[in-house]
Amino acid sequence: MSPLAIILWFTFGGLFIATATVFILLPSRYEKPLTTPGGASVSVQILVLGDIGRSPRMQYHALSIARHGGTVHLIGYDESPPHPDLLASPNVTIHGLALPPKILRSSSIPFVISGPLKVLWQNPPSIPTLIISFLVSVLRNTQLMIDWHNYGWTILSGTKGASHPFVSLSKAYEIALAQTAPSANITVTHAMRHELRGAPYNIQSPIVTLHDRPASIFQPLSSVSERRAFLTALPATAPFAASVLEGKTKLIVSSTSWTPDEDFSLLLDALVSYAKTPSHAPIAAIITGKGPQKASYEAKIQALREANQLPGIQIQTAWLSIADYAALLRSADLGVCLHKSSSGVDLPMKVVDMFGSGLPVAAYSAYASFDELVKDGVNGCGFETAEELAALLARLFGGEHGAEELAALRRGAREESGLRWDEEWDRVLGRVFGFTE
Ligand SMILES: *[C@@H]1O[C@H](CO)[C@@H](O)[C@H](O)[C@H]1NC(C)=O
Ligand SMILES: *[C@@H]1O[C@H](CO)[C@@H](O)[C@H](O)[C@H]1NC(C)=O
């Protein structure tokens, strides 16, 4: 029996994969079959459309398959450090892809010129990786699974405008392949599954929903001394650690990929508005993540600071290791999530990680799948505008019952923290991969 190789294909917009390399890698790797309890030999190639280290869901898939004894080849850009367990696992091989030439990544050349070149060199964002994976899966008689996390075309539409010809092209292409690919069947939310069932996708094959769950590295705080040790040691928090520990300064954390999918100005405007009331508690905001719009927002923050628009507010940007990020989440007072779903039906993984850390969230809420994750008033609060976010911060950090409400939300988040990735994966996908009966 030929090994059952399954290619998980992850659609994540704006990030590119070099197809020339995919072509060479995929067909040549046959593994010695491994026997699993179900009797199947499982070898999985996971194709990440982007930086492996910044694709938690794909890394967790890899870890789950490896944990059951499957062989995993993880293919994608090798920019940020991958999850340490992946590096340590004998069952996982990481194949880093060369980044596309700088000239194609720069935004200085018009998309009309760079777009077609990108199609040849790589993709915006699923062309032609998906068709190549499909062809390879046919040639090798393997299954192709697509983990729908978002649609490439909606993200493209966000950056290029809905009427751009590339958007309709990319939409038609994704729909055609969604229907042809034999096993297009994992989604991240029920709302997305529902959407894939209907027009224009009309996917007929079974679709399962695998909700994101936090990995084990995200854990609630175990003690006050742990918080003290971490906050005083981390350069980004050390300057105001004492005040945070006393409860005077409120520590908020937001992680962003600094893309148009997340409107960072929402948080910035909210902080400016919050700071107008001098009696409000001081806030320290740590913004983690890397991305295209980071430098321009840093300049904006600097300008606001110089114009004295942010009294009592400290904003620090930082890029942290996964261990430090996890420690920061469990040490913070509130997580802020600005994710604006371009598809309307995906969910931000960062909120899942915040819950894993027992951290309540304030999250942008104007999309269909929002309440599959955040229960408003139980483990977090939704907002739609900067004014609403400012009011929320004022209420939780100072209002008459603010401390009480925040403590209740924290209990809700801790409760959510009990639901973990491993159990969810085994329940939903263990059987699909043949690991469990
Ligand atoms: C790797 O696979 C073997 C079975 O071949 C399994 O016993 C082991 O636990 C796996 N290791 C990891 C780190 O997942
Ligand atoms: C995915 O779709 C294929 C083809 O329709 C099917 O054989 C497979 O059982 C489906 N997987 C799940 C998890 O439903």
Coordinates of C-alpha atoms and ligand atoms in Angstrom, one line a residue:
M1 CA 0.0 0.0 0.0
S2 CA 1.4 3.4 -0.9
P3 CA 1.6 5.7 2.1
L4 CA -1.4 7.8 2.7
A5 CA -0.1 11.2 2.1
I6 CA -2.3 14.1 2.9
I7 CA -1.5 17.6 1.9
L8 CA -2.9 20.1 4.2
W9 CA -3.2 23.3 2.4
F10 CA -3.6 26.5 4.3
T11 CA -5.1 29.5 2.7
F12 CA -3.7 32.6 4.3
G13 CA -3.7 35.7 2.3
G14 CA -0.9 38.1 1.5
L15 CA 1.8 35.6 2.3
F16 CA 3.5 33.9 -0.5
I17 CA 5.0 30.5 -1.3
A18 CA 7.5 29.8 -4.0
T19 CA 5.8 27.2 -6.2
A20 CA 8.9 26.2 -8.1
T21 CA 10.2 24.7 -4.9
V22 CA 6.9 23.1 -4.0
F23 CA 7.0 21.3 -7.3
I24 CA 10.4 19.8 -6.6
L25 CA 9.7 18.9 -3.0
L26 CA 6.4 17.2 -3.1
P27 CA 6.8 14.4 -5.6
S28 CA 10.1 13.1 -4.4
R29 CA 9.5 12.4 -0.8
Y30 CA 8.2 8.9 -0.1
E31 CA 8.5 7.8 3.5
K32 CA 8.9 4.4 5.0
P33 CA 5.3 3.7 6.0
L34 CA 4.5 4.0 9.7
T35 CA 1.9 1.8 11.3
T36 CA -0.7 3.5 13.3
P37 CA -3.4 2.0 15.5
G38 CA -5.9 2.3 12.7
G39 CA -3.5 0.3 10.5
A40 CA -2.9 3.1 8.0
S41 CA 0.5 4.5 7.1
V42 CA 0.3 8.2 7.5
S43 CA 2.7 10.6 5.8
V44 CA 1.6 14.1 5.6
Q45 CA 3.0 17.0 3.7
I46 CA 1.8 20.3 5.1
L47 CA 2.1 23.2 2.8
V48 CA 2.0 26.6 4.6
L49 CA 1.3 29.6 2.5
G50 CA 3.6 31.8 4.5
D51 CA 6.0 31.8 7.4
I52 CA 5.9 28.5 9.3
G53 CA 6.8 30.1 12.6
R54 CA 3.9 32.5 12.3
S55 CA 1.3 29.9 11.3
P56 CA 0.3 28.4 14.6
R57 CA -2.6 26.3 13.3
M58 CA -0.4 24.6 10.7
Q59 CA 2.3 24.0 13.3
Y60 CA -0.3 22.4 15.7
H61 CA -1.6 20.1 12.9
A62 CA 2.0 19.0 12.4
L63 CA 2.5 18.4 16.1
S64 CA -0.7 16.4 16.4
I65 CA 0.1 14.2 13.5
A66 CA 3.7 13.6 14.8
R67 CA 2.4 12.8 18.3
H68 CA 0.4 10.0 16.8
G69 CA 3.5 8.7 15.0
G70 CA 2.8 10.1 11.6
T71 CA 5.6 11.5 9.5
V72 CA 5.3 15.2 8.7
H73 CA 7.0 17.3 6.1
L74 CA 6.3 20.9 6.8
I75 CA 6.9 23.2 3.8
G76 CA 6.9 26.9 3.9
Y77 CA 9.0 30.0 4.6
D78 CA 11.4 29.4 7.4
E79 CA 11.6 33.0 8.7
S80 CA 10.6 33.1 12.3
P81 CA 11.7 30.4 14.7
P82 CA 9.3 27.5 14.5
H83 CA 7.6 26.0 17.6
P84 CA 10.4 24.3 19.7
D85 CA 8.5 21.0 19.8
L86 CA 8.6 20.8 16.0
L87 CA 12.4 21.2 16.0
A88 CA 12.7 18.5 18.7
S89 CA 10.4 16.0 17.0
P90 CA 12.0 13.2 15.1
N91 CA 8.8 12.8 13.1
V92 CA 8.8 16.3 11.6
T93 CA 11.1 17.6 8.9
I94 CA 10.9 21.3 8.0
H95 CA 11.6 22.3 4.5
G96 CA 12.3 26.0 4.4
L97 CA 11.6 27.7 1.1
A98 CA 13.6 30.5 -0.4
L99 CA 11.9 33.9 -0.1
P100 CA 10.9 35.5 -3.4
P101 CA 13.2 38.2 -4.8
K102 CA 13.0 41.4 -2.7
I103 CA 11.9 43.4 -5.8
L104 CA 8.6 41.3 -5.9
R105 CA 7.9 41.9 -2.2
S106 CA 8.4 45.6 -2.3
S107 CA 5.3 47.7 -2.8
S108 CA 7.2 50.2 -4.9
I109 CA 6.4 48.5 -8.2
P110 CA 2.8 48.7 -9.4
F111 CA 0.7 45.6 -8.8
V112 CA -0.2 45.4 -12.5
I113 CA 3.4 44.6 -13.1
S114 CA 4.3 42.7 -9.9
G115 CA 1.0 40.8 -9.9
P116 CA 1.6 38.6 -13.0
L117 CA 5.3 38.2 -12.0
K118 CA 4.1 37.0 -8.6
V119 CA 1.9 34.5 -10.3
L120 CA 4.9 33.2 -12.2
W121 CA 7.2 33.2 -9.2
Q122 CA 4.8 32.6 -6.4
N123 CA 1.2 33.5 -5.8
P124 CA -1.2 36.2 -4.7
P125 CA -2.1 34.3 -2.4
S126 CA -3.2 30.8 -3.5
I127 CA -2.3 30.9 -7.2
P128 CA -0.9 28.5 -8.4
T129 CA -0.1 26.6 -5.2
L130 CA -3.5 25.1 -4.9
I131 CA -3.6 23.8 -8.5
I132 CA -0.1 22.4 -8.2
S133 CA -1.0 20.6 -4.9
F134 CA -4.1 19.3 -6.6
L135 CA -2.1 18.0 -9.6
V136 CA 0.5 16.4 -7.4
S137 CA -2.2 14.8 -5.3
V138 CA -3.7 13.2 -8.5
L139 CA -0.3 12.1 -9.8
R140 CA 0.7 10.5 -6.5
N141 CA -2.7 9.2 -5.7
T142 CA -2.8 11.0 -2.4
Q143 CA -5.5 12.9 -0.6
L144 CA -5.6 16.6 -0.6
M145 CA -7.1 18.3 2.4
I146 CA -7.7 22.0 2.5
D147 CA -7.9 23.7 5.8
W148 CA -10.0 26.7 5.1
H149 CA -8.9 29.4 7.4
N150 CA -9.8 32.4 5.2
Y151 CA -10.2 33.0 1.5
G152 CA -7.3 34.4 -0.5
W153 CA -9.6 36.5 -2.7
T154 CA -11.3 38.3 0.1
I155 CA -7.9 39.3 1.5
L156 CA -6.8 40.4 -2.0
S157 CA -9.9 42.4 -2.3
G158 CA -9.1 44.1 1.0
T159 CA -5.7 45.2 -0.3
K160 CA -6.5 45.8 -4.0
G161 CA -10.1 46.8 -4.0
A162 CA -13.1 44.7 -4.8
S163 CA -13.3 45.7 -8.4
H164 CA -9.7 44.8 -9.3
P165 CA -9.6 42.1 -12.1
F166 CA -7.3 40.0 -10.0
V167 CA -9.9 39.6 -7.3
S168 CA -12.5 38.1 -9.6
L169 CA -9.8 35.9 -11.2
S170 CA -8.6 34.7 -7.8
K171 CA -12.2 34.1 -6.6
A172 CA -13.1 32.0 -9.7
Y173 CA -10.0 30.0 -9.3
E174 CA -10.5 29.3 -5.6
I175 CA -14.1 28.3 -6.1
A176 CA -13.2 26.0 -9.0
L177 CA -10.5 24.2 -7.0
A178 CA -12.6 24.1 -3.8
Q179 CA -15.1 22.1 -5.9
T180 CA -12.6 19.9 -7.7
A181 CA -10.1 19.1 -4.9
P182 CA -11.3 15.7 -3.6
S183 CA -11.2 16.3 0.1
A184 CA -11.7 20.0 0.7
N185 CA -13.0 19.6 4.1
I186 CA -11.6 21.3 7.2
T187 CA -12.9 24.7 8.2
V188 CA -12.1 26.9 11.2
T189 CA -15.7 27.9 12.1
H190 CA -19.2 26.6 11.6
A191 CA -20.0 29.9 9.8
M192 CA -17.3 29.2 7.2
R193 CA -18.5 25.6 6.7
H194 CA -22.0 26.9 6.2
E195 CA -20.7 29.4 3.6
L196 CA -18.7 26.8 1.7
R197 CA -21.8 24.6 1.5
G198 CA -23.7 27.4 -0.3
A199 CA -23.2 29.4 -3.5
P200 CA -20.7 30.2 -4.9
Y201 CA -18.6 27.4 -3.4
N202 CA -21.2 24.6 -3.3
I203 CA -18.8 22.1 -1.9
Q204 CA -20.5 18.7 -1.7
S205 CA -17.9 16.6 0.1
P206 CA -18.1 16.3 3.9
I207 CA -16.7 19.3 5.8
V208 CA -15.6 19.2 9.4
T209 CA -15.1 22.2 11.7
L210 CA -12.0 22.2 13.7
H211 CA -12.1 25.2 16.1
D212 CA -8.8 26.6 17.0
R213 CA -7.7 25.7 20.5
P214 CA -4.7 27.0 22.5
A215 CA -1.6 24.8 22.5
S216 CA -0.2 23.7 25.8
I217 CA 2.4 26.5 25.9
F218 CA -0.4 29.0 26.7
Q219 CA -1.3 28.5 30.4
P220 CA -2.9 30.7 33.0
L221 CA -0.7 32.4 35.6
S222 CA 0.3 30.1 38.4
S223 CA 1.4 32.7 40.9
V224 CA 1.9 36.3 41.6
S225 CA 5.7 35.8 41.9
E226 CA 5.8 34.3 38.4
R227 CA 4.2 37.5 37.1
R228 CA 6.6 39.7 39.0
A229 CA 9.6 37.8 37.8
F230 CA 8.5 37.9 34.2
L231 CA 7.4 41.6 34.1
T232 CA 10.6 42.8 35.7
A233 CA 12.8 40.8 33.4
L234 CA 11.2 41.5 30.1
P235 CA 12.8 44.7 28.6
A236 CA 9.4 45.8 27.1
T237 CA 7.7 45.7 30.5
A238 CA 10.5 46.4 33.0
P239 CA 10.1 50.2 33.0
F240 CA 6.5 50.0 34.4
A241 CA 6.5 46.5 36.0
A242 CA 6.3 47.9 39.5
S243 CA 3.3 50.1 38.7
V244 CA 1.5 47.2 36.9
L245 CA 2.1 44.9 39.9
E246 CA 0.6 47.4 42.2
G247 CA -2.4 47.5 39.9
K248 CA -2.0 51.2 39.1
T249 CA -1.0 50.9 35.5
K250 CA -3.1 48.5 33.4
L251 CA -1.2 46.2 31.1
I252 CA -2.9 45.5 27.8
V253 CA -1.5 43.2 25.0
S254 CA -2.3 43.2 21.4
S255 CA -0.7 41.1 18.8
T256 CA -1.0 42.2 15.2
S257 CA 0.4 41.2 11.8
W258 CA 0.3 44.9 10.9
T259 CA -1.7 44.2 7.8
P260 CA -4.9 45.9 6.4
D261 CA -6.8 42.9 7.9
E262 CA -6.3 44.6 11.2
D263 CA -7.0 48.2 11.6
F264 CA -4.5 49.3 14.2
S265 CA -5.8 52.9 14.2
L266 CA -8.8 51.6 16.1
L267 CA -6.7 50.9 19.1
L268 CA -4.6 54.1 18.7
D269 CA -7.7 56.3 18.4
A270 CA -9.2 54.6 21.4
L271 CA -6.1 55.2 23.5
V272 CA -6.1 58.9 22.4
S273 CA -9.7 59.2 23.4
Y274 CA -9.2 57.4 26.7
A275 CA -6.3 59.6 27.6
K276 CA -8.4 62.7 27.3
T277 CA -9.8 62.0 30.8
P278 CA -6.9 62.7 33.2
S279 CA -8.4 60.6 36.0
H280 CA -8.3 57.4 33.9
A281 CA -5.8 54.7 35.0
P282 CA -2.5 54.8 33.1
I283 CA -2.2 52.1 30.4
A284 CA 0.9 50.3 29.2
A285 CA 0.2 48.7 25.8
I286 CA 2.5 46.1 24.4
I287 CA 2.0 45.4 20.7
T288 CA 3.7 42.3 19.4
G289 CA 4.1 41.1 15.9
K290 CA 5.8 41.9 12.6
G291 CA 4.3 43.2 9.4
P292 CA 4.2 45.6 6.5
Q293 CA 2.5 48.6 8.2
K294 CA 4.5 48.4 11.5
A295 CA 7.0 51.3 10.6
S296 CA 4.3 53.7 9.5
Y297 CA 2.3 53.1 12.7
E298 CA 5.4 53.5 14.8
A299 CA 5.9 56.9 13.2
K300 CA 2.2 57.7 14.0
I301 CA 2.6 56.7 17.6
Q302 CA 5.7 58.9 17.9
A303 CA 3.9 61.9 16.4
L304 CA 1.0 61.5 18.8
R305 CA 3.4 61.3 21.7
E306 CA 5.1 64.5 20.6
A307 CA 1.8 66.2 20.3
N308 CA 1.0 65.2 23.9
Q309 CA -2.0 63.2 22.8
L310 CA -1.1 60.1 24.8
P311 CA -0.6 61.3 28.4
G312 CA -0.5 58.4 30.8
I313 CA -0.3 55.9 27.9
Q314 CA 2.9 54.0 27.0
I315 CA 2.9 52.0 23.8
Q316 CA 5.7 49.6 23.1
T317 CA 6.2 47.4 20.1
A318 CA 8.0 44.1 20.5
W319 CA 8.7 40.9 18.8
L320 CA 8.8 38.1 21.3
S321 CA 9.7 34.4 21.3
I322 CA 6.6 32.2 21.7
A323 CA 7.6 31.4 25.3
D324 CA 7.8 35.1 26.2
Y325 CA 4.6 35.9 24.3
A326 CA 2.8 33.2 26.3
A327 CA 4.2 34.6 29.6
L328 CA 3.2 38.1 28.6
L329 CA -0.4 37.0 27.8
R330 CA -0.8 35.4 31.3
S331 CA 0.7 38.5 33.0
A332 CA -1.5 41.1 31.2
D333 CA -4.8 42.6 32.4
L334 CA -6.6 42.6 29.1
G335 CA -6.0 41.3 25.6
V336 CA -7.1 43.5 22.6
C337 CA -7.8 41.9 19.3
L338 CA -8.3 44.1 16.2
H339 CA -8.7 41.3 13.7
K340 CA -11.3 42.3 11.1
S341 CA -12.3 39.2 9.3
S342 CA -12.0 39.8 5.6
S343 CA -14.2 36.7 4.9
G344 CA -16.5 37.4 7.9
V345 CA -16.3 33.7 8.9
D346 CA -12.8 33.1 10.3
L347 CA -11.6 33.5 13.8
P348 CA -8.4 35.1 15.2
M349 CA -6.1 32.5 16.7
K350 CA -4.6 35.1 19.0
V351 CA -7.9 35.3 21.0
V352 CA -7.7 31.5 21.4
D353 CA -4.2 31.9 22.8
M354 CA -5.3 34.7 25.1
F355 CA -8.1 32.4 26.5
G356 CA -5.5 29.6 26.8
S357 CA -3.6 32.0 29.0
G358 CA -6.7 32.9 31.1
L359 CA -6.7 36.4 29.7
P360 CA -10.0 38.2 28.9
V361 CA -10.3 40.0 25.6
A362 CA -11.7 43.1 24.1
A363 CA -12.2 42.1 20.5
Y364 CA -13.5 43.7 17.3
S365 CA -16.9 42.0 16.9
A366 CA -18.6 43.0 13.6
Y367 CA -18.4 39.7 11.8
A368 CA -20.6 36.5 11.6
S369 CA -18.4 34.0 13.4
F370 CA -17.5 36.3 16.4
D371 CA -19.6 34.6 18.9
E372 CA -18.3 31.1 18.0
L373 CA -15.3 32.2 20.1
V374 CA -16.0 35.2 22.4
K375 CA -18.9 35.1 24.7
D376 CA -19.7 38.8 25.3
G377 CA -19.8 39.5 29.0
V378 CA -18.5 36.1 29.9
N379 CA -14.9 35.9 28.7
G380 CA -14.6 39.1 26.9
C381 CA -16.3 42.1 25.3
G382 CA -16.9 43.1 21.7
F383 CA -16.5 46.6 20.2
E384 CA -16.9 48.0 16.7
T385 CA -15.5 51.5 16.9
A386 CA -12.6 53.3 18.6
E387 CA -15.1 55.2 20.8
E388 CA -16.7 51.9 22.0
L389 CA -13.2 50.5 22.8
A390 CA -12.3 53.7 24.7
A391 CA -15.5 53.4 26.7
L392 CA -14.8 49.7 27.4
L393 CA -11.3 50.4 28.6
A394 CA -12.6 53.2 30.9
R395 CA -15.3 50.9 32.3
L396 CA -13.1 47.9 33.0
F397 CA -10.1 49.9 34.3
G398 CA -11.9 52.4 36.4
G399 CA -15.7 52.3 36.3
E400 CA -17.6 51.7 39.5
H401 CA -17.7 48.0 39.0
G402 CA -14.7 47.7 36.7
A403 CA -12.5 45.6 38.9
E404 CA -15.4 43.2 39.6
E405 CA -16.3 42.9 35.9
L406 CA -12.7 42.3 34.8
A407 CA -12.3 39.7 37.5
A408 CA -15.5 37.9 36.3
L409 CA -14.3 38.0 32.7
R410 CA -10.9 36.6 33.8
R411 CA -12.7 33.7 35.4
G412 CA -14.6 33.1 32.1
A413 CA -11.3 33.1 30.2
R414 CA -9.7 30.7 32.6
E415 CA -12.7 28.4 32.1
E416 CA -12.2 28.6 28.4
S417 CA -8.5 27.8 28.9
G418 CA -9.5 24.2 29.9
L419 CA -10.4 23.3 26.3
R420 CA -7.2 22.3 24.5
W421 CA -6.0 21.7 21.0
D422 CA -5.0 18.1 21.4
E423 CA -8.3 16.9 22.6
E424 CA -10.2 18.9 19.9
W425 CA -7.9 17.6 17.2
D426 CA -8.2 14.0 18.3
R427 CA -11.9 14.2 18.5
V428 CA -12.4 15.9 15.1
L429 CA -9.5 14.7 13.0
G430 CA -8.0 11.6 14.7
R431 CA -10.4 9.4 12.8
V432 CA -10.0 11.2 9.6
F433 CA -6.3 10.5 9.6
G434 CA -6.8 7.0 10.8
F435 CA -5.2 7.4 14.2
T436 CA -8.2 6.5 16.2
E437 CA -11.0 4.1 15.5
Ligands
LIG1 C1 7.2 9.9 16.7 O1 6.6 8.7 16.3 C2 6.7 7.6 17.1 C3 6.1 6.4 16.5 O2 6.8 6.2 15.3 C4 6.0 7.9 18.4 O3 6.2 6.8 19.3 C5 6.6 9.2 19.1 O4 5.9 9.5 20.2 C6 6.6 10.3 18.1 N1 7.4 11.4 18.6 C7 6.9 12.7 18.7 C8 7.8 13.7 19.4 O5 5.8 13.1 18.3
LIG2 C1 -13.4 14.8 2.9 O1 -13.9 14.6 1.6 C2 -13.6 13.4 1.0 C3 -14.2 13.4 -0.4 O2 -15.5 13.8 -0.4 C4 -14.2 12.3 1.9 O3 -13.8 11.0 1.3 C5 -13.6 12.4 3.3 O4 -14.2 11.5 4.1 C6 -13.9 13.8 3.8 N1 -13.3 13.9 5.1 C7 -14.1 14.3 6.2 C8 -13.3 14.5 7.4 O5 -15.2 14.4 6.2

